[in-house]
mmCIF file of C-alpha atoms in Angstrom:
data_model
loop_
_atom_site.group_PDB
_atom_site.id
_atom_site.type_symbol
_atom_site.label_atom_id
_atom_site.label_comp_id
_atom_site.label_asym_id
_atom_site.label_seq_id
_atom_site.Cartn_x
_atom_site.Cartn_y
_atom_site.Cartn_z
ATOM 1 C CA MET A 1 104.518 -1.213 -26.285
ATOM 2 C CA LYS A 2 102.693 0.054 -23.200
ATOM 3 C CA SER A 3 100.888 2.770 -25.135
ATOM 4 C CA THR A 4 99.802 0.244 -27.801
ATOM 5 C CA PHE A 5 98.393 -1.980 -25.051
ATOM 6 C CA THR A 6 96.552 0.990 -23.481
ATOM 7 C CA PHE A 7 95.114 1.952 -26.871
ATOM 8 C CA LEU A 8 93.962 -1.633 -27.521
ATOM 9 C CA LEU A 9 92.382 -1.804 -24.061
ATOM 10 C CA PHE A 10 90.589 1.479 -24.715
ATOM 11 C CA CYS A 11 89.245 0.161 -28.042
ATOM 12 C CA ILE A 12 88.011 -3.063 -26.413
ATOM 13 C CA VAL A 13 86.257 -1.161 -23.582
ATOM 14 C CA LEU A 14 84.665 1.200 -26.115
ATOM 15 C CA ALA A 15 83.470 -1.714 -28.280
ATOM 16 C CA VAL A 16 81.974 -3.535 -25.263
ATOM 17 C CA CYS A 17 80.206 -0.353 -24.091
ATOM 18 C CA LEU A 18 78.720 0.192 -27.570
ATOM 19 C CA LEU A 19 77.709 -3.453 -27.824
ATOM 20 C CA PHE A 20 75.755 -3.262 -24.559
ATOM 21 C CA SER A 21 74.340 0.235 -25.000
ATOM 22 C CA LEU A 22 72.664 -0.421 -28.382
ATOM 23 C CA PRO A 23 70.271 -3.192 -27.208
ATOM 24 C CA ILE A 24 69.444 -1.186 -24.062
ATOM 25 C CA LYS A 25 68.333 1.686 -26.302
ATOM 26 C CA LYS A 26 66.230 -0.731 -28.328
ATOM 27 C CA TYR A 27 64.403 -2.394 -25.442
ATOM 28 C CA THR A 28 63.628 0.605 -23.234
ATOM 29 C CA ASN A 29 61.115 3.307 -24.088
ATOM 30 C CA TYR A 30 63.223 6.114 -22.661
ATOM 31 C CA HIS A 31 63.180 9.196 -24.836
ATOM 32 C CA TYR A 32 63.351 12.972 -24.519
ATOM 33 C CA ASP A 33 60.139 14.926 -24.908
ATOM 34 C CA GLU A 34 59.831 18.048 -27.080
ATOM 35 C CA ARG A 35 60.693 20.535 -24.301
ATOM 36 C CA GLN A 36 63.739 18.501 -23.278
ATOM 37 C CA GLU A 37 64.976 18.357 -26.877
ATOM 38 C CA ILE A 38 64.729 22.150 -27.158
ATOM 39 C CA ILE A 39 66.556 22.597 -23.838
ATOM 40 C CA ARG A 40 69.296 20.165 -24.883
ATOM 41 C CA GLY A 41 69.670 22.042 -28.168
ATOM 42 C CA LYS A 42 70.145 25.277 -26.215
ATOM 43 C CA ALA A 43 72.598 23.535 -23.875
ATOM 44 C CA ASN A 44 74.561 22.383 -26.920
ATOM 45 C CA LYS A 45 74.628 25.941 -28.259
ATOM 46 C CA TYR A 46 75.876 27.359 -24.943
ATOM 47 C CA ALA A 47 78.512 24.616 -24.723
ATOM 48 C CA ASN A 48 79.757 25.543 -28.203
ATOM 49 C CA TYR A 49 79.863 29.241 -27.309
ATOM 50 C CA THR A 50 81.784 28.398 -24.144
ATOM 51 C CA LEU A 51 84.391 26.472 -26.124
ATOM 52 C CA ILE A 52 84.753 29.271 -28.689
ATOM 53 C CA ILE A 53 85.013 31.996 -26.010
ATOM 54 C CA PHE A 54 87.520 29.950 -23.995
ATOM 55 C CA LEU A 55 89.701 29.383 -27.072
ATOM 56 C CA ALA A 56 89.449 33.061 -28.055
ATOM 57 C CA VAL A 57 90.409 34.224 -24.543
ATOM 58 C CA TYR A 58 93.276 31.732 -24.428
ATOM 59 C CA PHE A 59 94.430 32.838 -27.886
ATOM 60 C CA ILE A 60 94.591 36.486 -26.740
ATOM 61 C CA TYR A 61 96.362 35.450 -23.508
ATOM 62 C CA ASP A 62 98.884 33.398 -25.467
ATOM 63 C CA LEU A 63 99.440 36.239 -27.943
ATOM 64 C CA PHE A 64 100.185 38.887 -25.328
ATOM 65 C CA PHE A 65 101.444 36.964 -22.278
ATOM 66 C CA GLY A 66 102.489 33.609 -23.733
ATOM 67 C CA ASP A 67 106.210 34.304 -23.405
ATOM 68 C CA LYS A 68 105.889 35.858 -19.900
ATOM 69 C CA PHE A 69 103.617 33.410 -18.073
ATOM 70 C CA ILE A 70 102.784 29.695 -18.168
ATOM 71 C CA THR A 71 100.965 28.385 -21.254
ATOM 72 C CA LEU A 72 99.064 25.121 -21.760
ATOM 73 C CA SER A 73 100.198 22.165 -23.840
ATOM 74 C CA ALA A 74 97.872 21.106 -26.687
ATOM 75 C CA SER A 75 96.414 18.214 -24.655
ATOM 76 C CA VAL A 76 95.768 20.341 -21.533
ATOM 77 C CA LEU A 77 94.187 23.031 -23.718
ATOM 78 C CA ALA A 78 91.908 20.484 -25.421
ATOM 79 C CA PHE A 79 91.021 18.808 -22.117
ATOM 80 C CA THR A 80 90.203 22.135 -20.422
ATOM 81 C CA GLY A 81 88.027 23.193 -23.371
ATOM 82 C CA ILE A 82 86.162 19.876 -23.274
ATOM 83 C CA LEU A 83 85.761 20.134 -19.473
ATOM 84 C CA LEU A 84 84.277 23.631 -19.658
ATOM 85 C CA SER A 85 81.865 22.941 -22.498
ATOM 86 C CA VAL A 86 80.731 19.565 -21.119
ATOM 87 C CA CYS A 87 80.150 21.169 -17.694
ATOM 88 C CA ILE A 88 78.019 23.930 -19.256
ATOM 89 C CA PHE A 89 76.024 21.383 -21.284
ATOM 90 C CA LEU A 90 75.402 19.105 -18.312
ATOM 91 C CA ILE A 91 74.624 21.822 -15.755
ATOM 92 C CA TYR A 92 72.179 23.584 -18.105
ATOM 93 C CA SER A 93 70.467 20.275 -18.979
ATOM 94 C CA VAL A 94 70.223 19.100 -15.378
ATOM 95 C CA TRP A 95 69.007 22.495 -14.113
ATOM 96 C CA ASN A 96 66.208 22.517 -16.724
ATOM 97 C CA SER A 97 65.245 18.853 -16.144
ATOM 98 C CA ALA A 98 66.440 17.775 -19.570
ATOM 99 C CA PHE A 99 69.250 15.445 -18.549
ATOM 100 C CA LEU A 100 67.166 12.392 -17.657
ATOM 101 C CA GLN A 101 64.755 10.958 -20.193
ATOM 102 C CA VAL A 102 60.985 10.615 -19.759
ATOM 103 C CA ASN A 103 60.060 8.105 -16.991
ATOM 104 C CA GLN A 104 63.697 7.768 -15.943
ATOM 105 C CA HIS A 105 64.369 8.172 -12.219
ATOM 106 C CA GLY A 106 67.624 9.815 -11.496
ATOM 107 C CA THR A 107 68.491 10.012 -7.814
ATOM 108 C CA GLY A 108 70.505 6.774 -7.972
ATOM 109 C CA ILE A 109 72.378 7.963 -11.044
ATOM 110 C CA PHE A 110 73.310 11.277 -9.415
ATOM 111 C CA VAL A 111 74.358 9.598 -6.169
ATOM 112 C CA LEU A 112 76.644 7.406 -8.296
ATOM 113 C CA TYR A 113 78.000 10.503 -10.072
ATOM 114 C CA GLY A 114 78.650 12.108 -6.673
ATOM 115 C CA PHE A 115 80.482 8.977 -5.559
ATOM 116 C CA ILE A 116 82.616 8.946 -8.729
ATOM 117 C CA ALA A 117 83.399 12.647 -8.172
ATOM 118 C CA LEU A 118 84.418 12.009 -4.561
ATOM 119 C CA LEU A 119 86.616 9.079 -5.602
ATOM 120 C CA ASN A 120 88.386 11.119 -8.270
ATOM 121 C CA ILE A 121 88.856 14.206 -6.108
ATOM 122 C CA GLY A 122 89.834 11.971 -3.158
ATOM 123 C CA VAL A 123 92.555 10.274 -5.180
ATOM 124 C CA PHE A 124 93.724 13.665 -6.427
ATOM 125 C CA ILE A 125 93.923 15.043 -2.860
ATOM 126 C CA LEU A 126 95.658 11.898 -1.537
ATOM 127 C CA ASN A 127 98.262 12.192 -4.264
ATOM 128 C CA TYR A 128 98.471 15.963 -3.956
ATOM 129 C CA LYS A 129 101.817 15.973 -2.128
ATOM 130 C CA ASN A 130 103.375 13.674 -4.698
ATOM 131 C CA THR A 131 101.658 15.472 -7.553
ATOM 132 C CA THR A 132 103.800 17.651 -9.675
ATOM 133 C CA PHE A 133 102.392 19.533 -12.594
ATOM 134 C CA PRO A 134 105.293 19.284 -15.011
ATOM 135 C CA ILE A 135 106.047 22.594 -16.632
ATOM 136 C CA GLU A 136 108.530 22.247 -19.448
ATOM 137 C CA ASN A 137 109.821 25.481 -20.964
ATOM 138 C CA GLY A 138 106.846 27.362 -19.494
ATOM 139 C CA VAL A 139 104.279 24.900 -20.916
ATOM 140 C CA LEU A 140 101.967 22.985 -18.536
ATOM 141 C CA GLN A 141 101.977 19.298 -19.507
ATOM 142 C CA PHE A 142 99.141 16.797 -19.153
ATOM 143 C CA THR A 143 99.243 14.374 -16.182
ATOM 144 C CA ASN A 144 96.988 11.633 -14.798
ATOM 145 C CA SER A 145 96.220 13.598 -11.643
ATOM 146 C CA LEU A 146 95.007 16.496 -13.777
ATOM 147 C CA SER A 147 92.549 14.173 -15.539
ATOM 148 C CA GLN A 148 91.326 12.874 -12.135
ATOM 149 C CA LEU A 149 90.715 16.424 -10.969
ATOM 150 C CA PHE A 150 88.846 17.290 -14.179
ATOM 151 C CA CYS A 151 86.680 14.132 -14.010
ATOM 152 C CA GLY A 152 85.905 14.920 -10.378
ATOM 153 C CA ILE A 153 84.846 18.453 -11.323
ATOM 154 C CA ILE A 154 82.563 17.235 -14.157
ATOM 155 C CA PHE A 155 80.797 14.508 -12.148
ATOM 156 C CA GLY A 156 80.699 16.636 -8.988
ATOM 157 C CA SER A 157 79.172 19.674 -10.704
ATOM 158 C CA VAL A 158 76.424 17.529 -12.293
ATOM 159 C CA SER A 159 75.596 15.826 -9.013
ATOM 160 C CA ILE A 160 75.597 19.062 -6.983
ATOM 161 C CA THR A 161 73.405 20.814 -9.598
ATOM 162 C CA TYR A 162 70.854 17.981 -9.445
ATOM 163 C CA PHE A 163 70.553 18.049 -5.654
ATOM 164 C CA ILE A 164 70.379 21.880 -5.503
ATOM 165 C CA LYS A 165 67.642 21.738 -8.166
ATOM 166 C CA ARG A 166 65.718 19.161 -6.142
ATOM 167 C CA ILE A 167 65.916 21.313 -3.009
ATOM 168 C CA THR A 168 64.750 24.461 -4.853
ATOM 169 C CA ASP A 169 61.888 22.496 -6.499
ATOM 170 C CA LYS A 170 60.745 21.245 -3.083
ATOM 171 C CA MET A 171 60.942 24.753 -1.621
ATOM 172 C CA GLU A 172 58.806 26.080 -4.484
ATOM 173 C CA GLY A 173 56.306 23.290 -3.742
ATOM 174 C CA MET B 1 51.298 33.571 -18.485
ATOM 175 C CA LYS B 2 50.067 30.754 -16.227
ATOM 176 C CA ASN B 3 47.694 28.216 -17.731
ATOM 177 C CA LEU B 4 45.201 27.939 -14.872
ATOM 178 C CA ARG B 5 42.585 26.278 -17.077
ATOM 179 C CA LEU B 6 44.883 23.342 -17.666
ATOM 180 C CA LYS B 7 45.642 23.112 -13.962
ATOM 181 C CA SER B 8 41.972 23.148 -12.976
ATOM 182 C CA ALA B 9 41.015 20.646 -15.718
ATOM 183 C CA ARG B 10 43.728 18.326 -14.456
ATOM 184 C CA ALA B 11 42.581 18.743 -10.850
ATOM 185 C CA ALA B 12 38.958 18.130 -11.893
ATOM 186 C CA LYS B 13 40.027 14.782 -13.339
ATOM 187 C CA ASP B 14 41.875 14.076 -10.086
ATOM 188 C CA LEU B 15 45.165 13.662 -11.907
ATOM 189 C CA SER B 16 48.574 14.657 -10.629
ATOM 190 C CA GLN B 17 51.165 16.264 -12.927
ATOM 191 C CA GLU B 18 52.949 12.907 -12.953
ATOM 192 C CA ASP B 19 49.762 11.086 -14.054
ATOM 193 C CA LEU B 20 49.048 13.554 -16.850
ATOM 194 C CA ALA B 21 52.687 13.405 -17.944
ATOM 195 C CA LYS B 22 52.462 9.616 -18.234
ATOM 196 C CA LEU B 23 49.239 9.849 -20.255
ATOM 197 C CA CYS B 24 50.884 12.310 -22.654
ATOM 198 C CA ASP B 25 54.268 10.537 -22.701
ATOM 199 C CA VAL B 26 56.213 13.573 -21.522
ATOM 200 C CA SER B 27 58.134 14.410 -18.356
ATOM 201 C CA ARG B 28 56.410 15.815 -15.246
ATOM 202 C CA GLN B 29 58.561 18.932 -15.526
ATOM 203 C CA THR B 30 57.141 19.605 -19.009
ATOM 204 C CA ILE B 31 53.559 19.590 -17.670
ATOM 205 C CA SER B 32 54.698 21.826 -14.812
ATOM 206 C CA ALA B 33 56.365 24.240 -17.281
ATOM 207 C CA ILE B 34 53.179 24.416 -19.401
ATOM 208 C CA GLU B 35 51.044 25.162 -16.331
ATOM 209 C CA LYS B 36 53.472 27.826 -15.162
ATOM 210 C CA GLY B 37 53.511 29.368 -18.645
ATOM 211 C CA ASP B 38 57.244 28.778 -19.027
ATOM 212 C CA TYR B 39 56.856 26.567 -22.112
ATOM 213 C CA ASN B 40 54.574 26.790 -25.151
ATOM 214 C CA PRO B 41 53.761 23.221 -26.238
ATOM 215 C CA THR B 42 53.508 22.157 -29.878
ATOM 216 C CA ILE B 43 50.063 21.459 -31.314
ATOM 217 C CA LYS B 44 50.839 17.729 -31.100
ATOM 218 C CA LEU B 45 51.305 17.909 -27.335
ATOM 219 C CA CYS B 46 48.316 20.251 -26.922
ATOM 220 C CA ILE B 47 46.116 17.649 -28.642
ATOM 221 C CA ALA B 48 47.546 14.855 -26.478
ATOM 222 C CA ILE B 49 46.778 16.871 -23.317
ATOM 223 C CA CYS B 50 43.249 17.679 -24.546
ATOM 224 C CA LYS B 51 42.562 14.006 -25.278
ATOM 225 C CA ALA B 52 43.868 12.975 -21.875
ATOM 226 C CA LEU B 53 41.623 15.513 -20.118
ATOM 227 C CA ASP B 54 38.580 15.163 -22.445
ATOM 228 C CA LYS B 55 38.714 18.831 -23.346
ATOM 229 C CA THR B 56 38.969 20.804 -26.577
ATOM 230 C CA LEU B 57 41.881 22.987 -27.646
ATOM 231 C CA ASP B 58 39.682 26.036 -27.116
ATOM 232 C CA ASP B 59 38.889 24.959 -23.548
ATOM 233 C CA LEU B 60 42.530 24.699 -22.515
ATOM 234 C CA PHE B 61 44.681 26.771 -24.833
ATOM 235 C CA TRP B 62 42.646 29.480 -26.583
ATOM 236 C CA ASP B 63 43.308 32.880 -25.049
ATOM 237 C CA GLU B 64 40.788 35.627 -25.884
ATOM 238 C CA SER B 65 43.065 38.347 -24.528
ATOM 239 C CA LEU B 66 45.810 37.750 -27.117
#
């Protein structure tokens, strides 16, 4: 019952987000220029490679050490793969100024991302003592605190990359 | 290779990278990358830059040494 309610809530939130994002796209003239599109294509490629390499490395680990050490459940494996590839995509895009669209000012957005990262990591740290990463039969299971940590890492890495990039740009003049 | 001709043509028009970027409908970083020689623009963008600076393609992008 609870999971059905959560799923319904997720669908409603997704529908509302789509409903509001489509008109915004229509009425703003934000777009990526040709260099940004090339950079984002490269970022996509590197993100795909990252996912493939991660899965290959994990496959070899599981093959040789799976019965000796801890392995990941399917959901943790998927979530970690997504985290790694999304991080690579975002960091590469932000570092090459291809994350924000033309005429879009980003400091506010990245401050917000930093705040979201701090909130997520803060909640994770606050709950750290109560947090247990359930390992059943040597398999690490997915938990809420793990998702908070991962979200914190994604938003934090994007925000930090942006501000480091700004500082290096200013130093270069 | 740096495109110093583009940089000087822009400066002669008293335009900043931001101004030229707005005239060409691209990001400031793209203009910066072209001036630094880090990005080779398409012919479409070259023409847009030439129109914005009242220059020809030869003036800004033709390189005799190549």
